[in-house]
Amino acid sequence: MRKPRPGPLTPGDWARAALAAIARGGIAAVAVESIAADLGATKGSFYWHFKNRDALIQAALDLWEQSRTESVIEDLEHEPDPAERLRKLLEAAFDRSPADRAEVALLANPEHPAAIAAVRRVADRRIGYIAQQLEKLGWEQGEALDRSVVLYYIYAGYLQMAHVAPDVTGDDARRRHVRLILATLVAGSPQR
């Protein structure tokens, strides 16, 4: 049992704790009792904020979606050049995502209807955003979408490799791979 925290817990505190549980053990690890213990809270505090476990899972998924997709896209939009946006996006995704155990767990095995829906929404949003940037660089819509989907396949595979074979995805290799991806899927001659 952890020491109780000062002040009342918020729904955001519970959502962050549930997302941390997902990072440790997937959706199955979201157990009200253990999260309450981690927070130094009672189950009553949980029921003050959430109707049930599914509502907590949804709050954690919403937090993941907002922090790992929507806020990333929002930050990227400050960059005026679409090629530079894609470079920054790839570098950040390949540098930070392997350490994000919730991302790895959710993409590998969502296990819950709400998680499956969130993973699909996130994938669609990310793929769509990448395709928009490729279109801005001159790629035809269908070609941009195909390249974006392939890029997302590479990202998902990279996460798995970084998890099971981290020696293959070291810093130098990761930088080379990002340059190769950019040269192969982003640069080139758009077919217009």
PDB file of C-alpha atoms in Angstrom:
ATOM      1  CA  MET A   1       0.000   0.000   0.000  1.00  0.00           C
ATOM      2  CA  ARG A   2       1.346   3.379  -1.000  1.00  0.00           C
ATOM      3  CA  LYS A   3       1.150   6.506   1.075  1.00  0.00           C
ATOM      4  CA  PRO A   4      -2.048   8.474   0.417  1.00  0.00           C
ATOM      5  CA  ARG A   5      -1.518  11.537  -1.723  1.00  0.00           C
ATOM      6  CA  PRO A   6      -2.506  14.965  -0.524  1.00  0.00           C
ATOM      7  CA  GLY A   7      -5.830  16.285  -1.760  1.00  0.00           C
ATOM      8  CA  PRO A   8      -8.650  14.515  -3.544  1.00  0.00           C
ATOM      9  CA  LEU A   9      -8.014  12.403  -6.602  1.00  0.00           C
ATOM     10  CA  THR A  10      -9.304  13.528  -9.975  1.00  0.00           C
ATOM     11  CA  PRO A  11     -10.578  11.438 -12.868  1.00  0.00           C
ATOM     12  CA  GLY A  12      -7.293  12.327 -14.585  1.00  0.00           C
ATOM     13  CA  ASP A  13      -5.321  10.783 -11.719  1.00  0.00           C
ATOM     14  CA  TRP A  14      -7.268   7.565 -12.118  1.00  0.00           C
ATOM     15  CA  ALA A  15      -6.890   7.622 -15.922  1.00  0.00           C
ATOM     16  CA  ARG A  16      -3.101   8.123 -15.666  1.00  0.00           C
ATOM     17  CA  ALA A  17      -2.885   5.267 -13.165  1.00  0.00           C
ATOM     18  CA  ALA A  18      -4.969   3.029 -15.440  1.00  0.00           C
ATOM     19  CA  LEU A  19      -2.739   3.911 -18.398  1.00  0.00           C
ATOM     20  CA  ALA A  20       0.295   3.007 -16.273  1.00  0.00           C
ATOM     21  CA  ALA A  21      -1.399  -0.319 -15.489  1.00  0.00           C
ATOM     22  CA  ILE A  22      -1.943  -0.913 -19.225  1.00  0.00           C
ATOM     23  CA  ALA A  23       1.757  -0.219 -19.735  1.00  0.00           C
ATOM     24  CA  ARG A  24       2.636  -2.839 -17.115  1.00  0.00           C
ATOM     25  CA  GLY A  25       0.299  -5.584 -18.200  1.00  0.00           C
ATOM     26  CA  GLY A  26      -2.163  -4.605 -20.908  1.00  0.00           C
ATOM     27  CA  ILE A  27      -5.875  -4.029 -20.458  1.00  0.00           C
ATOM     28  CA  ALA A  28      -6.108  -7.023 -18.125  1.00  0.00           C
ATOM     29  CA  ALA A  29      -3.952  -5.132 -15.610  1.00  0.00           C
ATOM     30  CA  VAL A  30      -6.608  -2.445 -15.162  1.00  0.00           C
ATOM     31  CA  ALA A  31      -8.009  -3.630 -11.826  1.00  0.00           C
ATOM     32  CA  VAL A  32      -9.781  -1.102  -9.650  1.00  0.00           C
ATOM     33  CA  GLU A  33      -8.448  -2.561  -6.399  1.00  0.00           C
ATOM     34  CA  SER A  34      -4.789  -2.520  -7.442  1.00  0.00           C
ATOM     35  CA  ILE A  35      -5.017   0.937  -8.989  1.00  0.00           C
ATOM     36  CA  ALA A  36      -6.695   2.233  -5.833  1.00  0.00           C
ATOM     37  CA  ALA A  37      -3.838   0.762  -3.811  1.00  0.00           C
ATOM     38  CA  ASP A  38      -1.294   2.377  -6.144  1.00  0.00           C
ATOM     39  CA  LEU A  39      -3.018   5.710  -5.657  1.00  0.00           C
ATOM     40  CA  GLY A  40      -3.435   5.279  -1.913  1.00  0.00           C
ATOM     41  CA  ALA A  41      -7.198   5.541  -2.403  1.00  0.00           C
ATOM     42  CA  THR A  42     -10.314   3.544  -1.740  1.00  0.00           C
ATOM     43  CA  LYS A  43     -12.694   1.935  -4.183  1.00  0.00           C
ATOM     44  CA  GLY A  44     -15.169   4.585  -3.035  1.00  0.00           C
ATOM     45  CA  SER A  45     -12.951   7.237  -4.622  1.00  0.00           C
ATOM     46  CA  PHE A  46     -13.042   5.275  -7.850  1.00  0.00           C
ATOM     47  CA  TYR A  47     -16.848   5.041  -7.815  1.00  0.00           C
ATOM     48  CA  TRP A  48     -17.073   8.760  -7.113  1.00  0.00           C
ATOM     49  CA  HIS A  49     -15.506   9.375 -10.540  1.00  0.00           C
ATOM     50  CA  PHE A  50     -16.385   6.323 -12.636  1.00  0.00           C
ATOM     51  CA  LYS A  51     -19.420   4.118 -13.114  1.00  0.00           C
ATOM     52  CA  ASN A  52     -17.357   0.959 -13.660  1.00  0.00           C
ATOM     53  CA  ARG A  53     -14.053  -0.483 -14.864  1.00  0.00           C
ATOM     54  CA  ASP A  54     -15.015   0.007 -18.500  1.00  0.00           C
ATOM     55  CA  ALA A  55     -15.429   3.746 -17.896  1.00  0.00           C
ATOM     56  CA  LEU A  56     -11.939   3.844 -16.362  1.00  0.00           C
ATOM     57  CA  ILE A  57     -10.501   1.942 -19.318  1.00  0.00           C
ATOM     58  CA  GLN A  58     -12.177   4.433 -21.658  1.00  0.00           C
ATOM     59  CA  ALA A  59     -10.711   7.371 -19.724  1.00  0.00           C
ATOM     60  CA  ALA A  60      -7.227   5.818 -19.962  1.00  0.00           C
ATOM     61  CA  LEU A  61      -7.672   5.211 -23.688  1.00  0.00           C
ATOM     62  CA  ASP A  62      -8.870   8.777 -24.200  1.00  0.00           C
ATOM     63  CA  LEU A  63      -5.782  10.011 -22.367  1.00  0.00           C
ATOM     64  CA  TRP A  64      -3.535   7.829 -24.540  1.00  0.00           C
ATOM     65  CA  GLU A  65      -5.244   9.003 -27.720  1.00  0.00           C
ATOM     66  CA  GLN A  66      -4.989  12.665 -26.726  1.00  0.00           C
ATOM     67  CA  SER A  67      -1.406  12.588 -25.467  1.00  0.00           C
ATOM     68  CA  ARG A  68       0.115  10.251 -28.066  1.00  0.00           C
ATOM     69  CA  THR A  69      -1.758  11.382 -31.173  1.00  0.00           C
ATOM     70  CA  GLU A  70      -3.784  14.569 -30.971  1.00  0.00           C
ATOM     71  CA  SER A  71      -1.298  16.636 -28.974  1.00  0.00           C
ATOM     72  CA  VAL A  72       1.578  15.356 -31.136  1.00  0.00           C
ATOM     73  CA  ILE A  73      -0.247  16.460 -34.281  1.00  0.00           C
ATOM     74  CA  GLU A  74      -1.087  19.792 -32.671  1.00  0.00           C
ATOM     75  CA  ASP A  75       2.612  20.361 -31.893  1.00  0.00           C
ATOM     76  CA  LEU A  76       3.659  19.364 -35.404  1.00  0.00           C
ATOM     77  CA  GLU A  77       1.301  21.895 -36.939  1.00  0.00           C
ATOM     78  CA  HIS A  78       3.583  24.687 -35.688  1.00  0.00           C
ATOM     79  CA  GLU A  79       6.081  23.553 -38.347  1.00  0.00           C
ATOM     80  CA  PRO A  80       5.170  25.100 -41.735  1.00  0.00           C
ATOM     81  CA  ASP A  81       7.033  22.566 -43.931  1.00  0.00           C
ATOM     82  CA  PRO A  82       5.247  19.199 -44.391  1.00  0.00           C
ATOM     83  CA  ALA A  83       8.528  17.379 -45.093  1.00  0.00           C
ATOM     84  CA  GLU A  84       9.972  18.716 -41.850  1.00  0.00           C
ATOM     85  CA  ARG A  85       6.759  17.727 -40.018  1.00  0.00           C
ATOM     86  CA  LEU A  86       7.173  14.163 -41.239  1.00  0.00           C
ATOM     87  CA  ARG A  87      10.846  14.087 -40.294  1.00  0.00           C
ATOM     88  CA  LYS A  88      10.057  15.341 -36.790  1.00  0.00           C
ATOM     89  CA  LEU A  89       7.155  12.913 -36.488  1.00  0.00           C
ATOM     90  CA  LEU A  90       9.230   9.901 -37.498  1.00  0.00           C
ATOM     91  CA  GLU A  91      12.173  10.830 -35.328  1.00  0.00           C
ATOM     92  CA  ALA A  92       9.947  11.358 -32.299  1.00  0.00           C
ATOM     93  CA  ALA A  93       7.945   8.187 -32.927  1.00  0.00           C
ATOM     94  CA  PHE A  94      11.010   6.012 -33.399  1.00  0.00           C
ATOM     95  CA  ASP A  95      12.889   7.602 -30.492  1.00  0.00           C
ATOM     96  CA  ARG A  96      10.148   7.703 -27.863  1.00  0.00           C
ATOM     97  CA  SER A  97       7.555   5.060 -28.677  1.00  0.00           C
ATOM     98  CA  PRO A  98       9.533   1.955 -27.621  1.00  0.00           C
ATOM     99  CA  ALA A  99       9.710   3.373 -24.092  1.00  0.00           C
ATOM    100  CA  ASP A 100       5.950   3.927 -24.082  1.00  0.00           C
ATOM    101  CA  ARG A 101       4.868   0.526 -22.829  1.00  0.00           C
ATOM    102  CA  ALA A 102       1.177   1.470 -23.088  1.00  0.00           C
ATOM    103  CA  GLU A 103       1.642   2.127 -26.815  1.00  0.00           C
ATOM    104  CA  VAL A 104       3.353  -1.226 -27.253  1.00  0.00           C
ATOM    105  CA  ALA A 105       0.675  -3.071 -25.256  1.00  0.00           C
ATOM    106  CA  LEU A 106      -2.237  -1.408 -27.026  1.00  0.00           C
ATOM    107  CA  LEU A 107      -0.903  -1.843 -30.539  1.00  0.00           C
ATOM    108  CA  ALA A 108       0.164  -5.450 -29.916  1.00  0.00           C
ATOM    109  CA  ASN A 109      -2.971  -6.706 -28.193  1.00  0.00           C
ATOM    110  CA  PRO A 110      -5.817  -4.301 -27.402  1.00  0.00           C
ATOM    111  CA  GLU A 111      -7.908  -7.105 -25.750  1.00  0.00           C
ATOM    112  CA  HIS A 112     -11.019  -4.989 -25.042  1.00  0.00           C
ATOM    113  CA  PRO A 113     -13.715  -3.588 -27.367  1.00  0.00           C
ATOM    114  CA  ALA A 114     -12.986   0.006 -26.291  1.00  0.00           C
ATOM    115  CA  ALA A 115      -9.247  -0.549 -26.759  1.00  0.00           C
ATOM    116  CA  ILE A 116      -9.765  -2.077 -30.200  1.00  0.00           C
ATOM    117  CA  ALA A 117     -11.870   0.957 -31.181  1.00  0.00           C
ATOM    118  CA  ALA A 118      -9.264   3.377 -29.795  1.00  0.00           C
ATOM    119  CA  VAL A 119      -6.387   1.637 -31.578  1.00  0.00           C
ATOM    120  CA  ARG A 120      -8.342   1.783 -34.838  1.00  0.00           C
ATOM    121  CA  ARG A 121      -9.170   5.476 -34.338  1.00  0.00           C
ATOM    122  CA  VAL A 122      -5.555   6.291 -33.542  1.00  0.00           C
ATOM    123  CA  ALA A 123      -4.262   4.316 -36.524  1.00  0.00           C
ATOM    124  CA  ASP A 124      -6.770   6.011 -38.847  1.00  0.00           C
ATOM    125  CA  ARG A 125      -5.886   9.450 -37.489  1.00  0.00           C
ATOM    126  CA  ARG A 126      -2.138   8.892 -37.731  1.00  0.00           C
ATOM    127  CA  ILE A 127      -2.317   7.354 -41.202  1.00  0.00           C
ATOM    128  CA  GLY A 128      -4.623  10.142 -42.377  1.00  0.00           C
ATOM    129  CA  TYR A 129      -2.321  12.827 -41.005  1.00  0.00           C
ATOM    130  CA  ILE A 130       0.739  11.327 -42.660  1.00  0.00           C
ATOM    131  CA  ALA A 131      -1.170  11.000 -45.961  1.00  0.00           C
ATOM    132  CA  GLN A 132      -2.158  14.690 -45.748  1.00  0.00           C
ATOM    133  CA  GLN A 133       1.484  15.673 -45.368  1.00  0.00           C
ATOM    134  CA  LEU A 134       2.475  13.506 -48.327  1.00  0.00           C
ATOM    135  CA  GLU A 135      -0.257  15.098 -50.445  1.00  0.00           C
ATOM    136  CA  LYS A 136       1.105  18.520 -49.495  1.00  0.00           C
ATOM    137  CA  LEU A 137       4.464  17.315 -50.806  1.00  0.00           C
ATOM    138  CA  GLY A 138       2.881  16.499 -54.160  1.00  0.00           C
ATOM    139  CA  TRP A 139       1.896  12.855 -53.898  1.00  0.00           C
ATOM    140  CA  GLU A 140      -1.441  11.897 -55.454  1.00  0.00           C
ATOM    141  CA  GLN A 141      -4.111  11.034 -52.853  1.00  0.00           C
ATOM    142  CA  GLY A 142      -4.129   7.261 -53.385  1.00  0.00           C
ATOM    143  CA  GLU A 143      -0.332   7.033 -53.519  1.00  0.00           C
ATOM    144  CA  ALA A 144      -0.058   9.225 -50.400  1.00  0.00           C
ATOM    145  CA  LEU A 145      -2.458   6.947 -48.541  1.00  0.00           C
ATOM    146  CA  ASP A 146      -0.629   3.792 -49.629  1.00  0.00           C
ATOM    147  CA  ARG A 147       2.718   5.237 -48.520  1.00  0.00           C
ATOM    148  CA  SER A 148       1.188   6.346 -45.229  1.00  0.00           C
ATOM    149  CA  VAL A 149      -0.209   2.870 -44.528  1.00  0.00           C
ATOM    150  CA  VAL A 150       3.150   1.253 -45.318  1.00  0.00           C
ATOM    151  CA  LEU A 151       4.872   3.779 -43.068  1.00  0.00           C
ATOM    152  CA  TYR A 152       2.482   2.861 -40.246  1.00  0.00           C
ATOM    153  CA  TYR A 153       3.174  -0.850 -40.826  1.00  0.00           C
ATOM    154  CA  ILE A 154       6.870  -0.075 -40.453  1.00  0.00           C
ATOM    155  CA  TYR A 155       6.211   1.861 -37.242  1.00  0.00           C
ATOM    156  CA  ALA A 156       4.159  -0.966 -35.703  1.00  0.00           C
ATOM    157  CA  GLY A 157       6.800  -3.519 -36.668  1.00  0.00           C
ATOM    158  CA  TYR A 158       9.532  -1.295 -35.300  1.00  0.00           C
ATOM    159  CA  LEU A 159       7.765  -1.120 -31.930  1.00  0.00           C
ATOM    160  CA  GLN A 160       7.633  -4.888 -31.751  1.00  0.00           C
ATOM    161  CA  MET A 161      11.294  -5.223 -32.758  1.00  0.00           C
ATOM    162  CA  ALA A 162      12.363  -2.581 -30.232  1.00  0.00           C
ATOM    163  CA  HIS A 163      10.568  -4.637 -27.600  1.00  0.00           C
ATOM    164  CA  VAL A 164      11.860  -8.106 -28.499  1.00  0.00           C
ATOM    165  CA  ALA A 165      15.207  -7.309 -30.162  1.00  0.00           C
ATOM    166  CA  PRO A 166      16.411  -3.925 -28.895  1.00  0.00           C
ATOM    167  CA  ASP A 167      19.953  -4.577 -30.166  1.00  0.00           C
ATOM    168  CA  VAL A 168      18.589  -4.295 -33.729  1.00  0.00           C
ATOM    169  CA  THR A 169      17.041  -0.893 -33.039  1.00  0.00           C
ATOM    170  CA  GLY A 170      19.868   0.960 -31.282  1.00  0.00           C
ATOM    171  CA  ASP A 171      20.360   4.719 -31.607  1.00  0.00           C
ATOM    172  CA  ASP A 172      22.604   4.643 -34.691  1.00  0.00           C
ATOM    173  CA  ALA A 173      20.470   2.042 -36.441  1.00  0.00           C
ATOM    174  CA  ARG A 174      17.286   3.924 -35.595  1.00  0.00           C
ATOM    175  CA  ARG A 175      18.652   7.152 -37.139  1.00  0.00           C
ATOM    176  CA  ARG A 176      19.715   5.295 -40.286  1.00  0.00           C
ATOM    177  CA  HIS A 177      16.326   3.607 -40.530  1.00  0.00           C
ATOM    178  CA  VAL A 178      14.451   6.899 -40.197  1.00  0.00           C
ATOM    179  CA  ARG A 179      16.605   8.425 -42.969  1.00  0.00           C
ATOM    180  CA  LEU A 180      15.926   5.370 -45.157  1.00  0.00           C
ATOM    181  CA  ILE A 181      12.180   5.577 -44.538  1.00  0.00           C
ATOM    182  CA  LEU A 182      12.161   9.295 -45.344  1.00  0.00           C
ATOM    183  CA  ALA A 183      14.180   8.744 -48.527  1.00  0.00           C
ATOM    184  CA  THR A 184      12.057   5.799 -49.630  1.00  0.00           C
ATOM    185  CA  LEU A 185       8.506   6.725 -48.685  1.00  0.00           C
ATOM    186  CA  VAL A 186       8.478  10.493 -48.285  1.00  0.00           C
ATOM    187  CA  ALA A 187      10.962  11.834 -50.824  1.00  0.00           C
ATOM    188  CA  GLY A 188      11.147  10.635 -54.374  1.00  0.00           C
ATOM    189  CA  SER A 189       9.152  11.765 -57.368  1.00  0.00           C
ATOM    190  CA  PRO A 190       5.451  12.291 -56.767  1.00  0.00           C
ATOM    191  CA  GLN A 191       3.344  10.925 -59.602  1.00  0.00           C
ATOM    192  CA  ARG A 192       1.364  13.956 -60.753  1.00  0.00           C
TER     193      ARG A 192
END
